[in-house]
Coordinates of C-alpha atoms and ligand atoms in Angstrom, one line a residue:
Chain A
X5 CA 48.3 131.5 20.2
X6 CA 49.3 128.4 18.2
X7 CA 52.3 126.7 19.6
X8 CA 54.8 124.8 17.3
X9 CA 55.6 121.1 17.9
X10 CA 58.3 120.8 20.5
X11 CA 61.6 119.5 19.4
X12 CA 65.4 119.5 20.6
X13 CA 67.6 122.2 19.1
X14 CA 70.1 119.4 18.4
X15 CA 70.6 115.8 18.7
X16 CA 71.7 114.4 22.3
X17 CA 73.5 111.1 22.9
X18 CA 73.8 109.0 25.9
X19 CA 77.6 107.6 25.6
X20 CA 77.9 106.3 29.3
X21 CA 75.9 105.2 32.4
X22 CA 76.8 103.7 35.8
X23 CA 75.4 103.0 39.1
X24 CA 76.3 102.1 42.6
X25 CA 74.9 99.3 44.4
X26 CA 71.4 100.0 45.6
X27 CA 70.7 99.0 49.1
X28 CA 71.3 100.2 52.9
X29 CA 75.0 101.0 53.4
X30 CA 75.7 102.2 56.8
X31 CA 79.4 103.2 55.9
X32 CA 78.7 105.3 52.9
X33 CA 77.0 108.5 52.4
X34 CA 75.6 110.3 49.5
X35 CA 79.0 111.7 47.9
X36 CA 80.6 108.4 48.3
X37 CA 77.8 106.4 46.6
X38 CA 77.9 109.0 44.0
X39 CA 81.6 108.3 43.5
X40 CA 80.8 104.5 43.3
X41 CA 78.3 105.4 40.3
X42 CA 80.7 107.6 38.5
X43 CA 83.6 105.0 38.6
X44 CA 81.5 102.5 37.0
X45 CA 80.2 105.1 34.1
X46 CA 83.8 105.8 33.6
X47 CA 84.6 102.2 33.0
X48 CA 81.6 102.2 30.6
X49 CA 82.6 104.8 28.3
X50 CA 83.9 102.6 25.3
X51 CA 86.6 105.0 24.1
X52 CA 87.5 106.6 27.6
X53 CA 86.5 109.7 29.5
X54 CA 88.4 112.6 30.3
X55 CA 86.9 114.4 33.3
X56 CA 88.0 117.6 32.0
X57 CA 85.7 117.4 29.0
X58 CA 82.5 117.5 31.4
X59 CA 81.2 121.1 31.3
X60 CA 78.2 120.9 33.7
X61 CA 76.7 118.6 36.3
X62 CA 73.0 118.2 37.3
X63 CA 72.3 116.3 40.4
X64 CA 68.7 115.1 41.0
X65 CA 68.0 114.8 44.8
X66 CA 64.8 114.6 46.7
X67 CA 65.8 115.5 50.1
X68 CA 69.4 115.4 51.4
X69 CA 68.0 118.3 53.6
X70 CA 65.9 116.0 55.8
X71 CA 67.7 112.8 55.3
X72 CA 71.5 113.9 55.7
X73 CA 70.9 117.5 57.1
X74 CA 72.7 118.8 54.2
X75 CA 71.5 121.2 51.5
X76 CA 73.6 122.7 48.7
X77 CA 74.9 119.2 47.7
X78 CA 75.6 119.6 43.9
X79 CA 79.1 121.4 44.4
X80 CA 79.8 118.8 47.0
X81 CA 79.1 116.1 44.3
X82 CA 81.1 118.1 41.7
X83 CA 84.0 118.3 44.1
X84 CA 84.1 114.8 45.0
X85 CA 83.8 113.6 41.2
X86 CA 87.0 115.9 40.6
X87 CA 84.6 118.2 38.5
X88 CA 85.1 121.5 40.2
X89 CA 84.7 124.5 38.8
X90 CA 82.0 123.5 36.4
X91 CA 78.5 124.6 36.7
X92 CA 76.9 122.1 39.5
X93 CA 73.1 122.4 39.9
X94 CA 70.8 120.4 42.2
X95 CA 67.2 119.5 41.0
X96 CA 64.6 118.5 43.2
X97 CA 61.2 117.2 42.2
X98 CA 60.9 114.4 44.9
X99 CA 61.2 111.0 43.4
X100 CA 61.1 112.6 39.9
X101 CA 64.3 114.3 40.7
X102 CA 66.5 112.3 38.6
X103 CA 64.2 112.0 35.5
X104 CA 64.1 116.0 35.8
X105 CA 67.7 116.1 36.1
X106 CA 68.0 114.1 33.1
X107 CA 65.6 116.4 31.2
X108 CA 67.7 119.5 32.3
X109 CA 71.0 117.9 31.0
X110 CA 69.2 116.9 27.8
X111 CA 67.7 120.7 27.5
X112 CA 71.5 121.9 28.4
X113 CA 72.8 120.2 25.2
X114 CA 70.0 120.7 22.8
X115 CA 70.4 124.3 23.5
X116 CA 73.7 124.2 22.4
X117 CA 75.3 125.8 25.7
X118 CA 77.2 122.6 26.6
X119 CA 78.5 119.8 24.5
X120 CA 79.2 117.2 27.5
X121 CA 76.9 117.0 30.7
X122 CA 77.0 114.6 33.7
X123 CA 73.4 113.7 34.7
X124 CA 73.4 112.5 38.4
X125 CA 71.0 111.2 41.0
X126 CA 71.5 110.3 44.5
X127 CA 69.6 109.8 47.9
X128 CA 70.9 108.4 51.3
X129 CA 67.7 107.4 53.2
X130 CA 68.6 104.0 54.9
X131 CA 70.2 105.5 58.2
X132 CA 67.0 106.8 59.6
X133 CA 64.4 104.6 61.5
X134 CA 61.2 103.9 59.4
X135 CA 58.9 106.6 61.0
X136 CA 61.2 109.2 60.3
X137 CA 61.5 108.2 56.7
X138 CA 57.7 107.8 56.5
X139 CA 57.5 111.7 57.7
X140 CA 60.0 112.8 55.2
X141 CA 58.4 110.8 52.4
X142 CA 55.0 112.4 53.5
X143 CA 56.5 115.7 53.1
X144 CA 56.7 115.3 49.3
X145 CA 52.8 115.3 49.5
X146 CA 50.7 118.4 50.2
X147 CA 51.7 119.2 53.7
X148 CA 49.1 121.8 54.1
X149 CA 45.9 119.9 52.6
X150 CA 46.9 116.2 52.3
X151 CA 48.9 115.5 55.3
X152 CA 46.3 116.7 58.1
X153 CA 44.0 113.9 56.7
X154 CA 46.5 111.2 57.9
X155 CA 47.7 110.3 54.5
X156 CA 51.1 108.9 54.0
X157 CA 53.1 108.3 50.8
X158 CA 52.2 104.7 50.5
X159 CA 48.5 105.9 51.7
X160 CA 47.8 108.3 48.7
X161 CA 48.9 105.5 46.4
X162 CA 46.8 103.0 48.2
X163 CA 43.8 105.3 47.7
X164 CA 44.3 105.8 44.0
X165 CA 44.4 101.7 44.2
X166 CA 41.1 101.8 45.7
X167 CA 39.9 104.2 43.0
X168 CA 41.2 101.9 40.4
X169 CA 39.8 98.9 42.1
X170 CA 36.2 100.4 41.9
X171 CA 36.4 101.6 38.5
X172 CA 37.8 98.6 36.7
X173 CA 37.4 95.6 39.3
X174 CA 41.0 95.2 39.6
X175 CA 42.2 92.9 43.0
X176 CA 44.8 93.1 45.5
X177 CA 46.2 89.8 43.8
X178 CA 46.8 91.8 40.6
X179 CA 49.0 94.3 42.4
X180 CA 50.9 91.4 44.1
X181 CA 51.7 89.6 40.8
X182 CA 53.4 93.0 39.8
X183 CA 55.6 92.9 42.7
X184 CA 56.4 88.9 42.4
X185 CA 57.4 89.8 38.6
X186 CA 59.5 92.8 39.6
X187 CA 61.4 90.8 42.6
X188 CA 62.4 88.0 39.8
X189 CA 63.8 90.3 37.7
X190 CA 65.9 92.1 40.5
X191 CA 67.2 88.5 41.3
X192 CA 68.9 88.9 38.2
X193 CA 70.4 92.3 38.8
X194 CA 73.5 92.3 40.8
X195 CA 72.7 96.0 42.0
X196 CA 69.5 95.3 43.2
X197 CA 68.4 95.6 46.9
X198 CA 66.2 92.6 46.9
X199 CA 66.1 89.2 45.0
X200 CA 63.0 87.0 44.4
X201 CA 60.2 86.4 46.4
X202 CA 60.8 82.6 46.5
X203 CA 64.3 83.3 47.5
X204 CA 63.3 85.6 50.2
X205 CA 60.5 82.7 51.3
X206 CA 63.6 80.0 51.3
X207 CA 65.7 82.4 53.6
X208 CA 62.8 83.1 56.0
X209 CA 62.2 79.2 56.3
X210 CA 65.9 78.7 57.1
X211 CA 66.0 81.4 59.6
X212 CA 63.1 80.0 61.6
X213 CA 64.6 76.6 61.4
X214 CA 67.9 78.1 62.9
X215 CA 66.2 79.9 65.6
X216 CA 63.9 77.0 66.2
X217 CA 60.6 79.0 65.6
X218 CA 57.8 77.4 63.8
X219 CA 58.5 77.0 60.2
X220 CA 56.3 78.8 57.9
X221 CA 54.7 76.6 55.1
X222 CA 53.8 78.7 52.0
X223 CA 52.7 76.8 48.8
X224 CA 54.1 79.3 46.4
X225 CA 54.8 82.9 46.1
X226 CA 51.4 84.1 45.9
X227 CA 50.5 82.2 49.1
X228 CA 53.3 84.3 50.8
X229 CA 52.1 87.5 49.4
X230 CA 48.7 86.8 50.9
X231 CA 50.1 85.8 54.1
X232 CA 49.5 88.9 56.7
X233 CA 52.3 87.9 58.7
X234 CA 54.7 87.7 56.1
X235 CA 53.3 90.6 54.0
X236 CA 51.5 92.9 56.3
X237 CA 49.3 95.8 55.3
X238 CA 51.2 98.9 55.2
X239 CA 48.3 101.0 54.0
X240 CA 45.1 99.0 52.4
X241 CA 45.3 97.5 49.7
X242 CA 49.1 98.3 49.5
X243 CA 51.1 95.7 51.7
X244 CA 54.8 95.4 52.3
X245 CA 55.7 93.7 49.1
X246 CA 53.6 96.5 47.2
X247 CA 56.0 99.0 48.2
X248 CA 59.3 100.0 47.1
X249 CA 61.8 99.9 49.8
X250 CA 64.1 102.5 51.8
X251 CA 67.1 102.8 49.9
X252 CA 70.7 104.2 49.5
X253 CA 72.0 104.7 46.1
X254 CA 73.3 106.8 43.3
X255 CA 73.2 106.7 39.5
X256 CA 74.9 108.9 36.4
X257 CA 74.5 109.1 32.8
X258 CA 76.8 110.9 30.5
X259 CA 75.1 112.9 27.7
X260 CA 77.0 114.5 24.8
X261 CA 75.8 116.6 21.5
X262 CA 75.1 113.9 18.9
X263 CA 77.9 115.3 16.5
X264 CA 80.7 114.2 19.0
X265 CA 79.1 110.9 20.3
X266 CA 81.6 108.8 18.3
X267 CA 84.4 110.3 20.2
X268 CA 83.0 108.1 23.3
X269 CA 81.6 105.4 21.7
X270 CA 80.5 103.6 18.2
X271 CA 77.2 102.7 20.0
X272 CA 75.6 105.6 21.3
X273 CA 72.0 105.8 22.3
X274 CA 70.1 108.6 21.0
X275 CA 67.4 110.6 23.4
X276 CA 64.9 111.6 20.9
X277 CA 62.2 112.3 23.2
X278 CA 61.6 114.2 26.5
X279 CA 58.5 115.2 28.2
X280 CA 57.5 116.6 31.5
X281 CA 54.5 117.8 33.2
X282 CA 53.1 119.0 36.7
X283 CA 49.6 118.5 38.3
X284 CA 47.5 119.4 41.5
X285 CA 47.5 117.6 44.8
X286 CA 45.7 114.4 44.2
X287 CA 42.4 115.3 45.7
X288 CA 42.0 118.1 42.9
X289 CA 42.6 115.9 39.7
X290 CA 40.0 114.8 37.7
X291 CA 40.9 111.1 37.8
X292 CA 42.3 109.5 40.6
X293 CA 42.7 106.1 38.8
X294 CA 45.3 107.3 36.4
X295 CA 48.3 109.9 36.5
X296 CA 47.4 112.8 34.2
X297 CA 51.2 114.2 34.2
X298 CA 52.3 110.9 33.1
X299 CA 49.9 110.8 30.1
X300 CA 50.9 114.5 29.5
X301 CA 54.5 113.8 29.4
X302 CA 54.5 110.6 27.4
X303 CA 52.5 112.3 24.9
X304 CA 55.1 115.0 24.7
X305 CA 57.9 112.5 24.6
X306 CA 56.1 110.4 21.8
X307 CA 55.4 113.4 19.7
X308 CA 58.9 114.6 19.9
X309 CA 60.3 111.2 18.9
X310 CA 57.8 110.5 16.4
X311 CA 57.0 107.0 17.6
X312 CA 54.0 105.2 19.1
X313 CA 53.5 103.4 22.4
X314 CA 53.6 100.1 20.4
X315 CA 57.1 101.1 19.2
X316 CA 58.5 101.1 22.7
X317 CA 60.3 97.7 23.1
X318 CA 60.8 97.7 26.7
X319 CA 60.2 100.5 29.6
X320 CA 61.6 101.3 33.0
X321 CA 58.6 102.6 34.7
X322 CA 58.0 104.3 38.3
X323 CA 56.8 101.6 40.3
X324 CA 57.3 102.9 43.8
X325 CA 54.2 101.0 44.4
X326 CA 52.9 98.1 42.6
X327 CA 49.6 100.2 41.6
X328 CA 51.8 103.0 40.0
X329 CA 53.3 100.2 37.6
X330 CA 49.9 99.3 36.5
X331 CA 48.7 103.0 36.0
X332 CA 52.0 103.9 34.3
X333 CA 51.4 101.0 31.5
X334 CA 48.0 102.5 31.0
X335 CA 49.1 106.3 31.0
X336 CA 52.2 105.5 28.7
X337 CA 49.4 104.0 26.1
X338 CA 51.0 100.5 26.4
X339 CA 47.6 98.9 27.4
X340 CA 44.0 100.5 27.2
X341 CA 42.7 102.0 30.5
X342 CA 41.6 99.4 33.0
X343 CA 43.5 96.5 31.3
X344 CA 47.0 97.3 33.0
X345 CA 46.2 95.1 36.0
X346 CA 45.0 92.2 33.9
X347 CA 47.8 92.3 31.5
X348 CA 50.6 92.3 34.3
X349 CA 48.6 89.3 35.9
X350 CA 48.8 87.7 32.5
X351 CA 52.3 87.8 32.0
X352 CA 52.3 90.6 29.4
X353 CA 55.1 92.7 31.3
X354 CA 57.6 89.9 32.2
X355 CA 60.8 90.2 30.8
X356 CA 59.9 87.3 28.2
X357 CA 56.7 88.9 27.4
X358 CA 55.6 91.1 24.7
X359 CA 56.1 94.3 26.6
X360 CA 59.0 93.9 29.1
X361 CA 58.3 96.5 32.1
X362 CA 61.1 96.9 34.7
X363 CA 63.7 94.4 33.7
X364 CA 65.9 96.0 36.2
X365 CA 63.7 94.9 39.1
X366 CA 62.2 98.4 39.3
X367 CA 62.2 100.6 42.1
X368 CA 60.4 97.6 43.9
X369 CA 63.2 95.2 44.1
X370 CA 66.1 97.2 42.7
X371 CA 65.3 99.9 45.3
X372 CA 64.3 103.5 45.4
X373 CA 66.9 106.0 46.7
X374 CA 64.4 108.4 45.6
X375 CA 66.6 111.2 43.8
X376 CA 68.7 108.5 42.1
X377 CA 65.7 106.2 40.6
X378 CA 65.2 108.2 37.5
X379 CA 68.6 108.1 36.6
X380 CA 68.9 104.6 37.5
X381 CA 66.2 103.6 35.0
X382 CA 68.5 105.3 32.3
X383 CA 71.3 102.7 33.3
X384 CA 69.0 99.8 32.7
X385 CA 68.0 101.0 29.3
X386 CA 71.5 101.7 28.5
X387 CA 72.5 98.1 29.0
X388 CA 69.6 96.4 27.3
X389 CA 69.8 98.5 24.5
X390 CA 73.6 97.5 24.0
X391 CA 72.9 94.0 25.1
X392 CA 75.1 94.2 28.2
X393 CA 72.4 93.5 30.7
X394 CA 73.8 89.8 31.4
X395 CA 71.2 87.2 32.6
X396 CA 68.5 89.7 32.6
X397 CA 68.9 90.5 29.0
X398 CA 65.6 90.6 27.2
X399 CA 65.4 87.8 24.2
X400 CA 64.5 90.7 21.7
X401 CA 66.3 93.3 20.2
X402 CA 65.9 96.8 21.7
X403 CA 65.9 99.6 19.3
X404 CA 63.6 101.9 21.3
X405 CA 63.0 101.9 25.0
X406 CA 61.3 104.4 27.4
X407 CA 61.8 105.7 31.0
X408 CA 58.9 107.2 33.1
X409 CA 59.8 108.8 36.6
X410 CA 57.2 110.2 39.0
X411 CA 57.4 112.8 41.6
X412 CA 55.2 111.9 44.6
X413 CA 51.7 110.7 43.4
X414 CA 52.2 112.4 40.0
X415 CA 52.8 116.2 40.8
X416 CA 55.7 115.4 38.5
X417 CA 56.3 113.3 35.6
X418 CA 59.3 113.0 33.2
X419 CA 59.3 110.5 30.2
X420 CA 62.2 109.8 28.0
X421 CA 62.7 108.0 24.9
X422 CA 66.0 106.4 23.7
X423 CA 66.8 105.2 20.3
X424 CA 69.8 102.8 19.1
X425 CA 70.4 103.6 15.4
Chain B
X2 CA 39.2 137.9 55.3
X3 CA 41.9 137.2 52.8
X4 CA 41.8 133.5 51.1
X5 CA 44.8 132.0 53.0
X6 CA 45.7 128.6 54.1
X7 CA 45.6 130.2 57.8
X8 CA 42.3 131.4 57.4
X9 CA 40.8 128.0 56.0
X10 CA 42.2 126.5 59.0
X11 CA 40.6 129.2 61.7
X12 CA 37.5 128.7 60.0
X13 CA 37.9 124.9 60.2
X14 CA 38.7 125.5 63.9
X15 CA 35.2 127.2 64.0
X16 CA 33.8 124.0 62.4
X17 CA 33.2 125.6 59.1
X18 CA 34.1 124.3 55.8
X19 CA 34.7 127.2 53.5
X20 CA 36.0 127.0 50.0
X21 CA 36.7 129.8 47.2
X22 CA 34.7 130.7 44.2
X23 CA 35.8 132.7 41.4
X24 CA 33.1 135.7 40.5
X25 CA 34.5 135.5 36.9
X26 CA 34.0 131.8 35.9
X27 CA 32.1 130.5 38.9
X28 CA 34.7 127.7 39.5
X29 CA 34.5 126.5 43.1
X30 CA 37.8 125.3 45.1
X31 CA 38.6 123.5 47.7
X32 CA 41.3 124.2 49.3
X33 CA 40.3 127.9 48.6
X34 CA 42.6 129.7 46.4
X35 CA 43.4 133.5 45.6
X36 CA 43.7 132.8 42.1
X37 CA 41.4 131.0 40.0
X38 CA 43.6 128.3 38.0
X39 CA 40.8 127.7 35.8
X40 CA 40.4 131.3 34.3
X41 CA 43.3 133.1 35.9
X42 CA 40.8 135.7 37.8
X43 CA 41.7 137.1 41.2
X44 CA 38.3 138.4 42.0
X45 CA 37.7 135.5 44.3
X46 CA 35.3 135.3 47.5
X47 CA 34.7 132.6 50.1
X48 CA 32.0 130.3 49.5
X49 CA 30.3 127.8 52.5
X50 CA 30.3 124.3 51.4
X51 CA 27.5 122.0 52.9
X52 CA 29.8 119.2 54.0
X53 CA 27.9 116.5 52.1
X54 CA 29.4 114.1 49.5
X55 CA 30.4 110.6 48.8
X56 CA 33.8 108.7 49.2
X57 CA 35.8 108.5 46.0
X58 CA 39.2 106.8 47.1
X59 CA 40.2 105.8 50.8
X60 CA 42.9 103.6 52.5
X61 CA 43.3 102.2 56.0
X62 CA 46.7 103.1 57.2
X63 CA 48.7 100.8 59.4
X64 CA 52.0 102.6 59.3
X65 CA 50.9 106.1 60.2
X66 CA 53.0 109.6 60.3
X67 CA 54.0 110.8 63.6
X68 CA 50.9 113.1 63.7
X69 CA 48.6 109.9 63.5
X70 CA 50.9 107.8 65.7
X71 CA 50.6 110.5 68.5
X72 CA 47.0 110.3 68.4
X73 CA 47.0 106.5 69.3
X74 CA 47.0 104.8 65.8
X75 CA 49.3 102.0 64.9
X76 CA 49.5 98.3 63.2
X77 CA 46.7 97.1 65.5
X78 CA 44.6 100.2 65.4
X79 CA 44.6 101.4 61.9
X80 CA 42.5 104.5 60.6
X81 CA 41.1 105.5 57.3
X82 CA 42.1 108.4 55.1
X83 CA 40.0 109.4 52.0
X84 CA 39.3 111.6 49.1
X85 CA 35.7 113.1 49.4
X86 CA 33.8 114.7 46.4
X87 CA 31.6 117.1 47.8
X88 CA 28.0 117.7 46.3
X89 CA 29.2 121.4 45.3
X90 CA 32.0 119.4 42.9
X91 CA 35.3 119.8 44.4
X92 CA 37.1 116.8 46.2
X93 CA 39.0 117.3 49.5
X94 CA 41.4 114.9 51.5
X95 CA 39.9 114.0 55.0
X96 CA 40.1 111.7 57.7
X97 CA 37.1 109.2 57.2
X98 CA 35.3 108.3 60.4
X99 CA 32.8 105.8 61.5
X100 CA 34.0 103.0 59.1
X101 CA 35.7 99.5 60.3
X102 CA 39.3 100.3 59.6
X103 CA 40.1 96.8 60.4
X104 CA 38.1 95.5 57.7
X105 CA 38.8 97.8 54.6
X106 CA 37.1 95.2 52.0
X107 CA 33.9 96.5 53.7
X108 CA 34.7 100.2 53.3
X109 CA 33.2 101.1 49.7
X110 CA 34.0 103.6 47.2
X111 CA 30.6 105.7 46.6
X112 CA 29.6 105.6 50.3
X113 CA 27.6 109.0 51.0
X114 CA 29.6 110.8 53.9
X115 CA 28.9 114.1 56.1
X116 CA 31.3 116.4 57.5
X117 CA 32.6 115.9 60.8
X118 CA 35.7 117.4 62.8
X119 CA 38.3 115.7 64.8
X120 CA 40.1 118.0 67.5
X121 CA 43.8 117.0 68.2
X122 CA 46.3 118.3 70.5
X123 CA 46.2 120.4 73.7
X124 CA 46.2 124.0 74.4
X125 CA 48.1 126.2 72.1
X126 CA 48.7 123.3 69.7
X127 CA 45.3 121.9 69.8
X128 CA 43.8 122.0 66.2
X129 CA 40.7 120.9 64.2
X130 CA 41.1 118.3 61.5
X131 CA 38.7 117.9 58.4
X132 CA 36.7 114.6 58.7
X133 CA 33.8 112.9 57.1
X134 CA 31.4 110.5 58.8
X135 CA 30.1 107.3 56.6
Ligands
ZN29 ZN1 37.7 131.6 37.3

């Protein structure tokens, strides 16, 4: 049976976005982080937002169940944002929860059912000790057939990294450069959990001096990254600074039907492509050095939008691990298979390079509150496309941008394409 | 015996690695599946796997899950997990033994491996885990 080309039933526009600070916040739970994000969104709707206009809420959340011992969080978010009794739905696809919640919002508006939808994402992770978080994140893998092998979540990506290195000759140093780049972007983002590696080195030196401990002497950022004491192996070849941190945070985006967008702003951003795909557990995939679901989700989004990878000016991609960013830039067609690591090392993906990737600092530096990450990416493209990104504003005009959000090792991927007309 | 995860584990406890074979299209699956994702067929039978293959991806894990820290692994004593492609075709996640986890640079993708089993836990909670030996 031939299938028709997928298209949205009607146009969808992004007219507001906001996020909480990402980091570790002992005194805030997920609903309070959500309020912080929503309050920023309210300020960012140019012509103002009447909460009574919002007709539905989608909430991306990975595991409030295990992190906060709380299920059924969507109505809690609606309640705390003053939006009861609108329809409120939680979406769970591990780390892709936010991106998939965005897609649900897009579909809901495109279908004609709703005109104004609030898409949110949130995760509260940092109160728990690291070993507990490790176990919870491992639950996003196949608990029956992957976990018994001893695989952790970093371990599965590390295994993909060894497959990638064996196939293409990349080195752990290539991955380290991706981390350095994202940390230098994050240093310019006031919402980011971590700043640059060089700032971190300075603070480590200062702390050592203060405590009268031996003062470390690193030549440069790469020297720090190669130092096993400063940057220990988590799952080889992934070291601490190849891994995104454990984070708390929330983000939200306001979607409306295109024909009413001007009621909210004179500078709407149009969502012109949306793709999503699923895949088997890692060991059952043909390729271990790429993410097939990302290739498919990307293709669907590109075809819907009628644009090519080369047309995309900036992208926020899912760099839960540095190898993930390298694969993403290939899966999305920005670089040929096997060239992503070299292109990153050569500076193509820097903020002032030809294909800026993760200008926000990415998950790596900005933080990775699992369910919030996919919506946090939207906040960055919203800011960059409207030239509101402050010191990290890219030096070029951004008529087209892309977000790429992956669940676990690629069991889910959601890709969206944004246009400023 | 019905094709279930529990049956797969029982067979593993008897040191047998069994996958499933679709009688309609011939596809072999590991883990075994009651429904063939290739052709959609449900006429599926158990098939024994020889337990020989090659390492196609691996990692040495320094920060492990509770399952592994309980077995005595930690930063100073990392272990190797990997994905093995069997001679029959399917790939599977398993623990990788007889490699130097402290020296991952010396572990090579493509290394031939043979099936082994790791027993963990005591009494009721004793369980067999799939492993391969380099
Ligand atoms: Zn079949």
